[in-house]
Structure formats: structure tokens, C-alpha cells
Amino acid sequence: MDQFTIEAIDLQMMRRCIELSTKAAAEGEFPFASLISLRDGTVIAEATNRVMRDRDVTRHAELLAVAEAQRLLGRICLSDCMIYSNIEPCVMCSFPIRESGISRVGFSLRSPLMGGFSRWNVLGDNKISDHMPERFNPAPRLVTDLLAEEAEQVWKDWSLEIWSIIKERGCFQVWEQIHACLSPKDVKTRDRLIKIASPAHPGTRSRRRG
């Protein structure tokens, strides 16, 4: 997987996802958020964690977004959809992403301890689709480290103390660790796409399903 193969739409969707994570923090949740869109940028479902509000550890943003998208579209298969999360989906959330057939997965901060790609490679493993092609599509395209500085800042603004503990324990991989591995060409490509995806850019469009 080439983690630097990103498109302007990936950054547009992630920017909205990061906005949602700020909303989650304001509502008393940890700043987790997710959204599902069609390939043309039409947003189908948006969700934030509801673990604290519902007192239910299964109420992760990705699971809520998948369920809502399936309800609105009236079908299980989401192969024409993409999902974005400000944090790498955990292994619990990654399996429904695979089972629903979502074709593209984007996230900002990696999760080396709990991630469905970094720790347990549910998102990138084709073994289940090779053995059960009738039920599982091939592994989705993964685009990682999207707007990671902005995603990290939301956590810092929410609670610098908690974020410092998370960072010290290596729960999430933060931007400076990733940035050190980028070549000058990769940095130039990333910065160009961020400019294109910025709200002020005349070519930027984000559609939401009403």
C-alpha cells in the first residue's frame, strides 16, 4: 500500500471528520468521529462516538456510521462508499468495514496498539476475501495520515493532559513521527493537495445528502 496516494476528496472528507471530532469533545465524548461518503463526495452518514452518552462501549463512530449508511441506502453492501475517521479504526470497527465492502478507508492518526490495520491487519488482509469471495470484497484502498497535525490538535485542545498520556504510551502515532519519514517529494505532494482541499480554494465542493 502506498500511504502517500491521496486525492483532494480524501482531504475534504477528513477536514469534515476533524470538525465532527471537535463536536464529539464538546458533547462529553472522546474526540472520535467518522463519516461515510459516495465516491463523488456526497456524504451519506456522519457519526461521533456515543460511548459515554449511551454507556455502551460498542457505540464507536465507525459502527454508527456504517449502520446509518446501510439504513439510509437500504442495503448491506457499501462497495460504492468510502469511510473516513480521525483515528485509525480499531479492530472491532474494522471487521464491519470489511464485511460491508467499503472500498476506501481514510484516517489521520494511526493506532499502533488497537488499530485494525497497524496492529491487527483486518483492513489490509485479503485472506478472508480469498476464502469467502461471495461475502467479502478484496481489501479496501487505504489512505493514511490525512491532516494528522489538525487531528492531533483537536485532542490537544480537548485535554492536553490526557493527550500527553496517550502520546507517551504510544496509543496513537502522531504527526511528527510520520513527518520524519516523508521525502521532500512526498511533502510537496501533500501540501499541494491540502491547498486544493482547503475551504477557500475555488474548486472545493462538498455535498451532503439531504
Short mmCIF file of C-alpha atoms in Angstrom, two decimals:
data_model
loop_
_atom_site.label_atom_id
_atom_site.label_comp_id
_atom_site.label_asym_id
_atom_site.label_seq_id
_atom_site.Cartn_x
_atom_site.Cartn_y
_atom_site.Cartn_z
CA MET A 1 0.00 0.00 0.00
CA ASP A 2 1.28 3.46 -0.91
CA GLN A 3 0.28 5.67 2.02
CA PHE A 4 1.01 8.84 0.00
CA THR A 5 -1.50 8.14 -2.80
CA ILE A 6 -4.11 10.62 -1.62
CA GLU A 7 -6.68 12.67 -3.52
CA ALA A 8 -8.25 16.04 -2.86
CA ILE A 9 -11.54 14.37 -1.86
CA ASP A 10 -9.72 12.47 0.89
CA LEU A 11 -8.63 15.73 2.47
CA GLN A 12 -12.05 17.33 2.05
CA MET A 13 -13.74 14.43 3.81
CA MET A 14 -11.11 14.32 6.55
CA ARG A 15 -11.44 18.03 7.20
CA ARG A 16 -15.15 17.47 7.90
CA CYS A 17 -14.33 14.45 10.04
CA ILE A 18 -11.99 16.53 12.17
CA GLU A 19 -14.76 19.12 12.61
CA LEU A 20 -17.00 16.32 13.87
CA SER A 21 -14.34 15.18 16.35
CA THR A 22 -14.41 18.69 17.86
CA LYS A 23 -18.17 18.34 18.22
CA ALA A 24 -17.72 14.98 19.96
CA ALA A 25 -15.42 16.56 22.54
CA ALA A 26 -17.93 19.35 23.16
CA GLU A 27 -20.61 16.72 23.82
CA GLY A 28 -18.57 15.00 26.52
CA GLU A 29 -17.07 12.24 24.39
CA PHE A 30 -13.52 11.41 23.45
CA PRO A 31 -12.83 13.18 20.13
CA PHE A 32 -13.58 10.29 17.78
CA ALA A 33 -15.56 10.86 14.57
CA SER A 34 -16.30 9.14 11.29
CA LEU A 35 -18.22 9.74 8.08
CA ILE A 36 -19.19 7.73 5.01
CA SER A 37 -19.48 9.23 1.54
CA LEU A 38 -20.06 8.16 -2.01
CA ARG A 39 -17.12 8.41 -4.41
CA ASP A 40 -18.39 11.76 -5.73
CA GLY A 41 -18.15 13.32 -2.27
CA THR A 42 -21.82 13.05 -1.30
CA VAL A 43 -21.84 12.45 2.46
CA ILE A 44 -24.22 9.64 3.43
CA ALA A 45 -23.64 9.34 7.18
CA GLU A 46 -21.78 11.20 9.92
CA ALA A 47 -21.20 9.99 13.46
CA THR A 48 -19.27 10.67 16.63
CA ASN A 49 -18.60 8.27 19.50
CA ARG A 50 -21.55 7.77 21.83
CA VAL A 51 -19.80 5.54 24.35
CA MET A 52 -20.07 7.96 27.27
CA ARG A 53 -23.57 9.22 26.49
CA ASP A 54 -25.06 5.77 25.90
CA ARG A 55 -22.85 3.96 28.44
CA ASP A 56 -22.15 1.39 25.74
CA VAL A 57 -18.59 0.52 24.67
CA THR A 58 -19.79 -0.67 21.25
CA ARG A 59 -21.02 2.80 20.23
CA HIS A 60 -17.95 3.72 18.21
CA ALA A 61 -18.27 6.33 15.49
CA GLU A 62 -17.38 3.94 12.65
CA LEU A 63 -20.00 1.37 13.70
CA LEU A 64 -22.67 4.06 13.95
CA ALA A 65 -21.73 5.47 10.54
CA VAL A 66 -21.85 2.05 8.85
CA ALA A 67 -25.24 1.27 10.40
CA GLU A 68 -26.67 4.65 9.37
CA ALA A 69 -25.36 4.38 5.81
CA GLN A 70 -26.86 0.91 5.41
CA ARG A 71 -30.18 2.14 6.79
CA LEU A 72 -30.34 5.18 4.51
CA LEU A 73 -29.27 3.28 1.39
CA GLY A 74 -31.45 0.28 2.22
CA ARG A 75 -28.72 -2.31 1.65
CA ILE A 76 -25.85 -4.05 3.39
CA CYS A 77 -23.29 -3.64 0.61
CA LEU A 78 -21.42 -0.32 0.70
CA SER A 79 -18.92 -1.09 -2.05
CA ASP A 80 -19.54 2.30 -3.69
CA CYS A 81 -18.73 4.10 -0.43
CA MET A 82 -15.69 5.44 1.40
CA ILE A 83 -15.23 5.82 5.15
CA TYR A 84 -13.08 8.38 6.97
CA SER A 85 -12.08 8.50 10.66
CA ASN A 86 -9.87 10.91 12.52
CA ILE A 87 -8.30 7.92 14.31
CA GLU A 88 -7.46 4.59 12.69
CA PRO A 89 -10.48 2.26 13.14
CA CYS A 90 -9.99 -0.25 15.91
CA VAL A 91 -10.19 -3.94 15.17
CA MET A 92 -13.84 -4.08 16.34
CA CYS A 93 -14.82 -1.41 13.82
CA SER A 94 -12.61 -2.75 11.04
CA PHE A 95 -14.43 -6.04 10.58
CA PRO A 96 -17.83 -4.43 9.75
CA ILE A 97 -15.98 -2.11 7.36
CA ARG A 98 -14.68 -5.20 5.56
CA GLU A 99 -17.99 -7.07 5.72
CA SER A 100 -19.93 -4.13 4.27
CA GLY A 101 -17.48 -3.99 1.36
CA ILE A 102 -16.43 -0.34 1.75
CA SER A 103 -13.87 0.33 -0.96
CA ARG A 104 -11.74 3.13 0.53
CA VAL A 105 -10.70 3.83 4.12
CA GLY A 106 -9.00 7.05 5.23
CA PHE A 107 -7.76 8.08 8.66
CA SER A 108 -5.50 10.64 10.32
CA LEU A 109 -3.71 9.27 13.37
CA ARG A 110 -2.55 5.67 13.50
CA SER A 111 -3.35 3.36 16.39
CA PRO A 112 -0.37 1.02 16.94
CA LEU A 113 -1.94 -0.68 19.98
CA MET A 114 -5.58 -1.09 18.90
CA GLY A 115 -5.70 -0.42 15.17
CA GLY A 116 -7.41 -2.61 12.62
CA PHE A 117 -4.51 -2.00 10.26
CA SER A 118 -1.44 -1.10 12.31
CA ARG A 119 -1.87 -3.79 14.99
CA TRP A 120 -4.27 -6.38 13.57
CA ASN A 121 -4.37 -6.11 9.81
CA VAL A 122 -8.10 -6.68 9.29
CA LEU A 123 -8.33 -3.80 6.82
CA GLY A 124 -5.43 -4.91 4.62
CA ASP A 125 -5.69 -8.70 4.79
CA ASN A 126 -7.13 -10.41 1.71
CA LYS A 127 -7.28 -13.88 3.26
CA ILE A 128 -10.95 -13.61 4.20
CA SER A 129 -11.94 -12.33 0.75
CA ASP A 130 -9.82 -15.02 -0.95
CA HIS A 131 -11.60 -17.75 1.03
CA MET A 132 -15.09 -16.19 1.02
CA PRO A 133 -15.33 -14.04 -2.14
CA GLU A 134 -19.13 -14.32 -2.14
CA ARG A 135 -19.29 -12.46 1.17
CA PHE A 136 -16.18 -10.28 1.33
CA ASN A 137 -14.71 -7.88 -1.21
CA PRO A 138 -10.93 -7.51 -1.57
CA ALA A 139 -9.23 -5.29 0.98
CA PRO A 140 -10.14 -1.60 0.64
CA ARG A 141 -7.74 1.06 -0.54
CA LEU A 142 -6.14 2.69 2.50
CA VAL A 143 -5.13 6.35 2.70
CA THR A 144 -3.44 7.18 5.98
CA ASP A 145 -2.02 10.12 7.93
CA LEU A 146 -4.53 12.60 6.44
CA LEU A 147 -4.32 16.07 8.05
CA ALA A 148 -2.69 14.44 11.05
CA GLU A 149 -1.49 17.72 12.55
CA GLU A 150 -5.05 19.07 12.59
CA ALA A 151 -6.44 15.84 14.02
CA GLU A 152 -3.85 15.87 16.79
CA GLN A 153 -4.60 19.50 17.64
CA VAL A 154 -8.23 18.66 18.42
CA TRP A 155 -7.05 16.19 21.06
CA LYS A 156 -4.61 18.72 22.50
CA ASP A 157 -7.31 21.37 22.70
CA TRP A 158 -9.70 18.92 24.33
CA SER A 159 -7.28 17.81 27.05
CA LEU A 160 -3.56 18.37 26.83
CA GLU A 161 -3.04 16.21 29.93
CA ILE A 162 -4.90 13.21 28.52
CA TRP A 163 -3.29 13.66 25.11
CA SER A 164 0.17 13.70 26.72
CA ILE A 165 -0.56 10.37 28.42
CA ILE A 166 -1.89 8.88 25.17
CA LYS A 167 1.19 10.07 23.32
CA GLU A 168 3.62 8.85 26.00
CA ARG A 169 2.05 5.38 26.00
CA GLY A 170 2.14 5.15 22.20
CA CYS A 171 -1.60 4.66 21.82
CA PHE A 172 -1.73 6.85 18.71
CA GLN A 173 1.04 7.64 16.27
CA VAL A 174 1.34 11.37 15.98
CA TRP A 175 2.30 13.59 13.07
CA GLU A 176 5.94 14.30 13.96
CA GLN A 177 6.72 10.57 13.88
CA ILE A 178 5.24 10.28 10.39
CA HIS A 179 6.66 13.56 9.07
CA ALA A 180 10.21 12.40 9.79
CA CYS A 181 9.73 9.55 7.29
CA LEU A 182 8.47 11.71 4.39
CA SER A 183 10.68 12.51 1.43
CA PRO A 184 10.73 16.11 0.10
CA LYS A 185 8.64 14.94 -2.87
CA ASP A 186 6.00 13.43 -0.55
CA VAL A 187 5.82 16.64 1.50
CA LYS A 188 5.38 18.73 -1.67
CA THR A 189 2.56 16.46 -2.92
CA ARG A 190 0.83 16.53 0.47
CA ASP A 191 1.00 20.33 0.73
CA ARG A 192 -0.36 20.79 -2.81
CA LEU A 193 -3.37 18.57 -2.11
CA ILE A 194 -4.05 20.27 1.22
CA LYS A 195 -4.19 23.61 -0.59
CA ILE A 196 -6.62 22.22 -3.18
CA ALA A 197 -8.84 20.78 -0.44
CA SER A 198 -8.91 23.91 1.70
CA PRO A 199 -12.35 25.57 2.11
CA ALA A 200 -11.06 28.76 0.45
CA HIS A 201 -9.99 27.02 -2.75
CA PRO A 202 -12.43 27.84 -5.63
CA GLY A 203 -12.55 24.22 -6.79
CA THR A 204 -13.55 22.78 -3.43
CA ARG A 205 -17.02 21.27 -3.24
CA SER A 206 -18.53 19.11 -0.52
CA ARG A 207 -22.03 17.71 -0.95
CA ARG A 208 -24.23 16.25 1.72
CA ARG A 209 -27.21 14.04 1.20
CA GLY A 210 -30.29 15.81 2.45
#
